Amino acid sequence: MIGFALRTLRHRKAGFAGSFVALLFAAMLVCACGMLLETGLRGGVAPERYAGTPVIVAGDQFVRQTIQKSGGKSKTKAKPLAGHAWLPASLATSLGEVAGVTKVISEVTFPVYVGNGRASGHGWESAGLTPFTLRAGRAPAAADEVVVDARSGLSVGARLDAVTAAGARTYRVTGVTAQSLPSQDTLFFSTAEARRLAGRPGQVSAIGIFSRGEVSAVPANASAVLKTARAFAHTGDDRGAIEFPDAEQARVRLISLGGALGGTSLLVAVLVVVGTFALSIQQREREIALLRAVAATPRQVRRMLGGEALLVAAVAGSAGSVAGIGLGFWLRDRFVALGAMPEHLRLVVSPFPTLAALLATMLAAWAAARLSARRAARIRPVEALGEAALPGTRPSWGRMIAGLVCVGGGVALTIVLSALSVEAASSPVTLLTALVWTTAVALLGPVIARAAIALLGVPLRLSGVGGHLAAANLRTGSRRVASVITPLSLLVAMTGTILFVQTTMGHAAEREAAAGGRADYVLGPHLPGAAAQALRETPGVLAVTEVLRTSVRVGLEKYGAQAVTPEGLDRTVDLGVVAGSLRDLGQDGVAVSETAAARLGVAVGGRIHLALGDGTPVAPTVVAIYARGLGYGDLTLAHALVAPHVDDALGTLLVSAPTLPRAAIIAAVPGAAVLDQAQAADAAAPNAEVNYVAMGLIIAFTAIAVVNTLAMSTSDRARELALLRLVGTTRRQVLRMLRLETLMAVVVAVALGTGISLVTLSAFSSGMTGSAVPYVPPFTYLAVVAVAAILALAATAIPARLVLRQRPADAIGARQ
């Protein structure tokens, strides 16, 4: 039967075009997601600054936790820190005494804001770790001197205004390097000034080691010294991970994103491919009936259809896997542009994602064909032709039971989703819930279609010849209508869920931030403590709150946190305290949101053991529990506690000055931008554009499936449309009939998709925001509906016009 399948494909190219397109794009999605996942697992970063240093010693950049397992075994898990772990400066002396070490160079790294950009600041002594050499001028010696890199555009003698955590200062350029780094601007200060600006007395960010002999021997020789300081020696590309700590965090995000996106893509692909093959087999029921009538066994029919699916999938999967590599690079570029992935994190390209995509595509196609062929292959030969002539039979009991099981699964997932209050846990469950509900709709599609046709058929029959024909066609073609409704409802459900999850979270955070905002002015975005002090000394200013946004680890769990100055906090922020008091928030205190308190199982007076951004362990006492966690983070800590332990200690300022005009505030802090509450909330919110780009691919794939299915359905009706033309129906009436059929399918699909989306969103909103009412912008929702309707109408009208260009007699003859 495989040979017969090959001949069938050769003579029915148009009939398999829809399946080919669906499988092609499915392979592209799976391959691209596999590349992201593999990059997260195996991706590396080549060093830039440390390229000339054989060994770099750095602190432990992970929070580690040992978990005891059954049988006395234990397993250590690790999660990356939010910032960079520093080392004691004295470690350099100890490393210099290790056998084989010839030279040791320490360095400090800190952010410097120059104009509208950000540079990396260092002491000149660490230039020995880098490829930098002076092209002009000399090294900095005084506190007000600086060396700039080659792409700064400055020359010796120029003035440079720089802002660091230590404040704003003007420096004189004494030297220009001959080199520059691809992904970072570099400034070199004198050693003493760099230590002051870094704000880490007695600490260094890294230590470079030069040795004689084999580089690999250095870590072994220095193991005792490194273990005492909880430090690690890095060689090769591992040096890049120390130079670019954001790359490690991006890898973790890529693992999560690639896995979730790949899994969702595969589920959507299976659902779409099953629908496409089901429609293709429906269109061939007369052919299959003839095969059964001439003694083809059910097994032979299934083998033929499975062979066809494998052949189509092999070609489509191969082409899609190759195209998926290009899609993976496009995704990587978009994530880099959005700041979700550092430019220096290389995309891993290997055969594994392409092979996995090809294998997944072939398995999905084979399973889809076998499932879709079950009913057609089981028809008894005597009934085969009659069954093909009367396609409006009821769905099988197996399909009905599977549909009801999916309904039960959707109910269970909806209940689970409504109890999840962590976005990392709720996001994959949200998409899975929408998919399970859509699968239920697909399985129960014929029943839903018949009910919808019975309801909407009455007004259709009253709308002229086109409406009467549409109602009659819909009544006899409920299975075809069901195959069209499935991808349309999937499009509306997935688009609505993906879009409105973000708007629901964003609106809730903005609402809480606005409700808690008492400050008259918000200044930012990168201001030092000196600016806050200048404002406090300004007459008319009642309170100034410094705010830093960061994250901490409690165990291995990551929590969003803000650091604030406690003095005058009640004048600038209202966190909605429900227990305790923020007046007790000092360097040893922490305020916790209600959601985080429930997760951690703490109350006022309890202690939380957490790791700050650089891994420093602290155990503050819970002094308050507040309600507005979405707007202000899960944890609120003292600014004095957090600022020394983050990479960038420059933040925003909340100012209470009801009697002062904006001009007076700007005059007190020249160069600062005055933000309103909405801008401040947007700056603090997570980047939803990354999710839009990632999940937008699934939406695009679903949209292609909609066009594909409708085009297949319309093209297959050439004989039917030709007969209508022969009995006197005008071209205009035929087109009107098709438009009304499509609009009815759109109405049903929009209703189903909207219902699925609303049920899912309500459960998500209930768990994440405490309200079962999601935020759905009406114009955005109408745009989703409009896009679905336009796609459906275009996918129907264009094939129909091509079919109607043929003479009726030729069209009927071609279909014989």
Short mmCIF file of C-alpha atoms in Angstrom, two decimals, residues 496-766:
data_model
loop_
_atom_site.label_atom_id
_atom_site.label_comp_id
_atom_site.label_asym_id
_atom_site.label_seq_id
_atom_site.Cartn_x
_atom_site.Cartn_y
_atom_site.Cartn_z
CA GLY A 496 -7.24 36.24 23.23
CA THR A 497 -5.50 34.23 25.94
CA ILE A 498 -1.98 35.33 25.00
CA LEU A 499 -2.88 39.00 24.57
CA PHE A 500 -5.17 39.43 27.53
CA VAL A 501 -3.02 37.56 30.04
CA GLN A 502 -0.51 40.37 29.57
CA THR A 503 -3.12 43.14 29.71
CA THR A 504 -4.71 41.62 32.82
CA MET A 505 -1.40 41.51 34.68
CA GLY A 506 -0.29 44.91 33.43
CA HIS A 507 -3.61 46.56 34.31
CA ALA A 508 -3.63 45.03 37.79
CA ALA A 509 -0.05 46.19 38.44
CA GLU A 510 -0.80 49.69 37.14
CA ARG A 511 -3.97 49.88 39.21
CA GLU A 512 -2.14 48.89 42.38
CA ALA A 513 0.77 51.23 41.64
CA ALA A 514 -1.61 54.11 40.98
CA ALA A 515 -3.64 53.37 44.12
CA GLY A 516 -0.49 53.27 46.23
CA GLY A 517 1.25 56.27 44.68
CA ARG A 518 1.30 59.24 47.03
CA ALA A 519 4.39 60.96 45.65
CA ASP A 520 3.97 64.28 43.86
CA TYR A 521 6.91 63.54 41.56
CA VAL A 522 8.78 60.46 40.37
CA LEU A 523 12.34 61.12 39.18
CA GLY A 524 14.52 58.70 37.27
CA PRO A 525 15.54 56.46 35.88
CA HIS A 526 19.18 56.21 37.15
CA LEU A 527 19.81 58.60 40.01
CA PRO A 528 22.46 58.35 42.76
CA GLY A 529 21.98 58.85 46.47
CA ALA A 530 23.53 62.31 46.16
CA ALA A 531 20.50 63.43 44.14
CA ALA A 532 18.18 62.23 46.90
CA GLN A 533 20.20 64.15 49.47
CA ALA A 534 20.07 67.31 47.34
CA LEU A 535 16.29 67.05 47.19
CA ARG A 536 15.98 66.49 50.93
CA GLU A 537 17.84 69.75 51.48
CA THR A 538 15.48 71.64 49.13
CA PRO A 539 12.92 73.82 51.01
CA GLY A 540 9.38 72.55 50.46
CA VAL A 541 10.36 68.90 50.01
CA LEU A 542 8.66 66.80 52.72
CA ALA A 543 10.05 63.37 51.91
CA VAL A 544 12.28 61.61 49.36
CA THR A 545 12.18 57.83 48.94
CA GLU A 546 14.96 56.07 47.05
CA VAL A 547 13.68 52.99 45.18
CA LEU A 548 15.71 50.12 43.74
CA ARG A 549 14.15 47.22 41.83
CA THR A 550 15.90 43.88 42.21
CA SER A 551 15.23 40.22 42.90
CA VAL A 552 16.23 37.91 45.75
CA ARG A 553 16.26 34.17 46.33
CA VAL A 554 14.42 32.47 49.17
CA GLY A 555 15.86 29.01 48.93
CA LEU A 556 15.89 28.49 45.16
CA GLU A 557 12.72 30.49 44.52
CA LYS A 558 13.06 33.92 42.92
CA TYR A 559 11.05 36.85 44.30
CA GLY A 560 10.73 40.36 42.92
CA ALA A 561 11.77 42.94 45.51
CA GLN A 562 12.08 46.67 45.98
CA ALA A 563 14.47 48.51 48.29
CA VAL A 564 13.24 51.78 49.78
CA THR A 565 14.41 54.35 52.31
CA PRO A 566 12.03 53.95 55.28
CA GLU A 567 12.08 57.61 56.39
CA GLY A 568 8.95 59.38 55.16
CA LEU A 569 7.76 56.29 53.26
CA ASP A 570 4.15 56.89 54.27
CA ARG A 571 4.22 60.22 52.40
CA THR A 572 5.30 58.68 49.06
CA VAL A 573 3.92 55.11 48.97
CA ASP A 574 0.89 53.28 50.33
CA LEU A 575 1.51 49.55 50.03
CA GLY A 576 -1.87 48.68 51.49
CA VAL A 577 -0.57 47.28 54.77
CA VAL A 578 -2.92 44.68 56.26
CA ALA A 579 -0.76 43.61 59.22
CA GLY A 580 2.17 45.13 61.08
CA SER A 581 3.67 48.54 60.31
CA LEU A 582 6.18 49.90 57.80
CA ARG A 583 7.48 52.24 60.49
CA ASP A 584 9.44 49.27 61.81
CA LEU A 585 11.14 48.72 58.45
CA GLY A 586 14.83 49.09 59.16
CA GLN A 587 17.96 47.38 57.95
CA ASP A 588 16.85 44.17 59.69
CA GLY A 589 13.23 44.26 58.54
CA VAL A 590 11.23 43.16 55.52
CA ALA A 591 7.66 43.76 54.41
CA VAL A 592 5.99 40.93 52.47
CA SER A 593 3.04 40.88 50.06
CA GLU A 594 0.04 38.74 50.97
CA THR A 595 0.77 36.36 48.11
CA ALA A 596 4.42 35.89 49.08
CA ALA A 597 3.51 35.54 52.78
CA ALA A 598 1.11 32.71 51.90
CA ARG A 599 3.74 30.97 49.76
CA LEU A 600 6.45 31.34 52.38
CA GLY A 601 4.17 30.59 55.32
CA VAL A 602 5.31 33.62 57.33
CA ALA A 603 3.55 36.20 59.50
CA VAL A 604 4.56 39.41 61.23
CA GLY A 605 7.42 38.66 63.58
CA GLY A 606 8.75 35.72 61.58
CA ARG A 607 12.06 35.57 59.77
CA ILE A 608 12.85 34.98 56.12
CA HIS A 609 16.22 33.53 55.12
CA LEU A 610 17.07 34.98 51.73
CA ALA A 611 20.02 35.70 49.44
CA LEU A 612 20.48 39.23 48.10
CA GLY A 613 21.49 40.03 44.54
CA ASP A 614 25.17 39.16 45.09
CA GLY A 615 24.42 36.05 47.15
CA THR A 616 24.86 37.65 50.58
CA PRO A 617 22.63 35.73 53.03
CA VAL A 618 20.40 37.76 55.36
CA ALA A 619 17.51 36.86 57.65
CA PRO A 620 15.31 39.96 58.13
CA THR A 621 12.27 39.99 60.38
CA VAL A 622 8.81 40.40 58.82
CA VAL A 623 7.49 43.76 60.03
CA ALA A 624 4.45 44.14 57.76
CA ILE A 625 2.27 42.34 55.23
CA TYR A 626 0.77 44.38 52.39
CA ALA A 627 -1.84 43.87 49.68
CA ARG A 628 -0.31 45.63 46.65
CA GLY A 629 2.30 43.06 45.68
CA LEU A 630 1.65 43.27 41.93
CA GLY A 631 2.39 46.97 41.87
CA TYR A 632 5.35 47.02 44.25
CA GLY A 633 6.91 43.55 44.31
CA ASP A 634 6.70 40.58 46.64
CA LEU A 635 9.24 41.89 49.15
CA THR A 636 10.11 45.38 50.38
CA LEU A 637 13.51 45.81 52.04
CA ALA A 638 15.52 48.72 53.37
CA HIS A 639 17.55 50.61 50.78
CA ALA A 640 20.61 50.62 53.03
CA LEU A 641 20.51 46.82 53.22
CA VAL A 642 20.12 46.15 49.49
CA ALA A 643 22.10 48.92 47.73
CA PRO A 644 25.58 47.59 48.64
CA HIS A 645 24.68 44.18 47.21
CA VAL A 646 23.37 45.01 43.71
CA ASP A 647 25.31 45.62 40.51
CA ASP A 648 23.54 48.90 39.79
CA ALA A 649 22.61 50.95 42.85
CA LEU A 650 21.12 53.83 40.84
CA GLY A 651 17.33 53.93 40.97
CA THR A 652 14.30 56.20 41.01
CA LEU A 653 13.22 58.82 43.54
CA LEU A 654 9.72 59.38 44.91
CA VAL A 655 9.30 62.97 46.05
CA SER A 656 6.63 64.44 48.29
CA ALA A 657 6.58 68.20 47.64
CA PRO A 658 2.96 69.37 47.24
CA THR A 659 3.83 73.07 47.19
CA LEU A 660 6.75 72.94 44.74
CA PRO A 661 6.34 73.28 40.96
CA ARG A 662 8.02 70.84 38.56
CA ALA A 663 10.64 73.45 37.63
CA ALA A 664 11.89 73.63 41.22
CA ILE A 665 12.32 69.84 41.35
CA ILE A 666 14.22 69.77 38.06
CA ALA A 667 16.44 72.63 39.24
CA ALA A 668 17.36 70.67 42.36
CA VAL A 669 18.41 67.59 40.33
CA PRO A 670 19.66 68.76 36.90
CA GLY A 671 19.41 66.13 34.18
CA ALA A 672 16.80 64.01 35.95
CA ALA A 673 13.60 63.07 34.13
CA VAL A 674 10.30 63.63 35.89
CA LEU A 675 8.04 60.62 35.34
CA ASP A 676 4.37 60.21 36.05
CA GLN A 677 2.98 57.19 37.89
CA ALA A 678 2.12 55.35 34.67
CA GLN A 679 5.65 55.77 33.28
CA ALA A 680 7.15 54.58 36.56
CA ALA A 681 4.90 51.49 36.52
CA ASP A 682 5.85 50.74 32.90
CA ALA A 683 9.53 51.01 33.76
CA ALA A 684 9.12 48.50 36.58
CA ALA A 685 6.88 46.07 34.70
CA PRO A 686 8.33 42.94 33.08
CA ASN A 687 8.90 43.06 29.34
CA ALA A 688 5.70 41.62 27.88
CA GLU A 689 6.95 42.14 24.32
CA VAL A 690 9.10 39.02 24.64
CA ASN A 691 6.00 36.93 25.30
CA TYR A 692 4.19 38.62 22.43
CA VAL A 693 6.99 37.76 19.99
CA ALA A 694 7.28 34.17 21.19
CA MET A 695 3.59 33.38 21.37
CA GLY A 696 2.91 35.45 18.27
CA LEU A 697 4.47 32.63 16.27
CA ILE A 698 1.80 30.25 17.53
CA ILE A 699 -0.87 32.78 16.64
CA ALA A 700 0.64 33.17 13.15
CA PHE A 701 0.73 29.39 12.74
CA THR A 702 -2.89 29.13 13.80
CA ALA A 703 -3.84 31.90 11.37
CA ILE A 704 -2.11 29.99 8.58
CA ALA A 705 -4.07 26.90 9.60
CA VAL A 706 -7.32 28.89 9.35
CA VAL A 707 -6.49 30.06 5.83
CA ASN A 708 -5.26 26.61 4.89
CA THR A 709 -8.38 24.79 6.11
CA LEU A 710 -10.83 27.22 4.55
CA ALA A 711 -8.97 27.21 1.24
CA MET A 712 -8.99 23.39 1.22
CA SER A 713 -12.69 23.30 2.06
CA THR A 714 -13.66 25.81 -0.62
CA SER A 715 -11.46 24.35 -3.37
CA ASP A 716 -12.94 20.90 -2.84
CA ARG A 717 -16.42 22.23 -3.58
CA ALA A 718 -15.71 22.99 -7.25
CA ARG A 719 -18.19 20.35 -8.47
CA GLU A 720 -20.89 21.54 -6.08
CA LEU A 721 -20.44 25.17 -7.15
CA ALA A 722 -20.44 24.18 -10.82
CA LEU A 723 -23.75 22.33 -10.37
CA LEU A 724 -25.26 25.41 -8.74
CA ARG A 725 -24.13 27.48 -11.73
CA LEU A 726 -25.68 24.94 -14.14
CA VAL A 727 -29.08 25.08 -12.45
CA GLY A 728 -29.22 28.87 -12.81
CA THR A 729 -27.57 30.25 -9.68
CA THR A 730 -25.63 33.42 -10.48
CA ARG A 731 -21.98 33.94 -9.60
CA ARG A 732 -23.03 36.68 -7.18
CA GLN A 733 -25.50 34.38 -5.41
CA VAL A 734 -22.87 31.65 -5.07
CA LEU A 735 -20.35 34.08 -3.59
CA ARG A 736 -23.00 35.42 -1.22
CA MET A 737 -23.81 31.88 -0.14
CA LEU A 738 -20.14 31.21 0.61
CA ARG A 739 -19.76 34.47 2.50
CA LEU A 740 -22.79 33.71 4.66
CA GLU A 741 -21.53 30.20 5.38
CA THR A 742 -18.14 31.59 6.38
CA LEU A 743 -19.64 34.35 8.51
CA MET A 744 -21.76 31.80 10.33
CA ALA A 745 -18.65 29.71 11.00
CA VAL A 746 -16.87 32.86 12.19
CA VAL A 747 -19.75 33.74 14.55
CA VAL A 748 -19.73 30.25 16.07
CA ALA A 749 -15.93 30.13 16.28
CA VAL A 750 -15.69 33.60 17.83
CA ALA A 751 -18.30 32.66 20.41
CA LEU A 752 -16.47 29.42 21.26
CA GLY A 753 -13.01 31.00 21.20
CA THR A 754 -14.17 33.93 23.32
CA GLY A 755 -15.77 31.57 25.80
CA ILE A 756 -12.59 29.47 26.06
CA SER A 757 -10.46 32.58 26.45
CA LEU A 758 -12.73 34.13 29.08
CA VAL A 759 -12.91 30.95 31.15
CA THR A 760 -9.12 30.61 31.04
CA LEU A 761 -8.48 34.30 31.71
CA SER A 762 -10.94 34.41 34.59
CA ALA A 763 -9.18 31.49 36.27
CA PHE A 764 -5.77 33.09 35.64
CA SER A 765 -6.92 36.48 36.92
CA SER A 766 -8.51 34.94 39.99
#
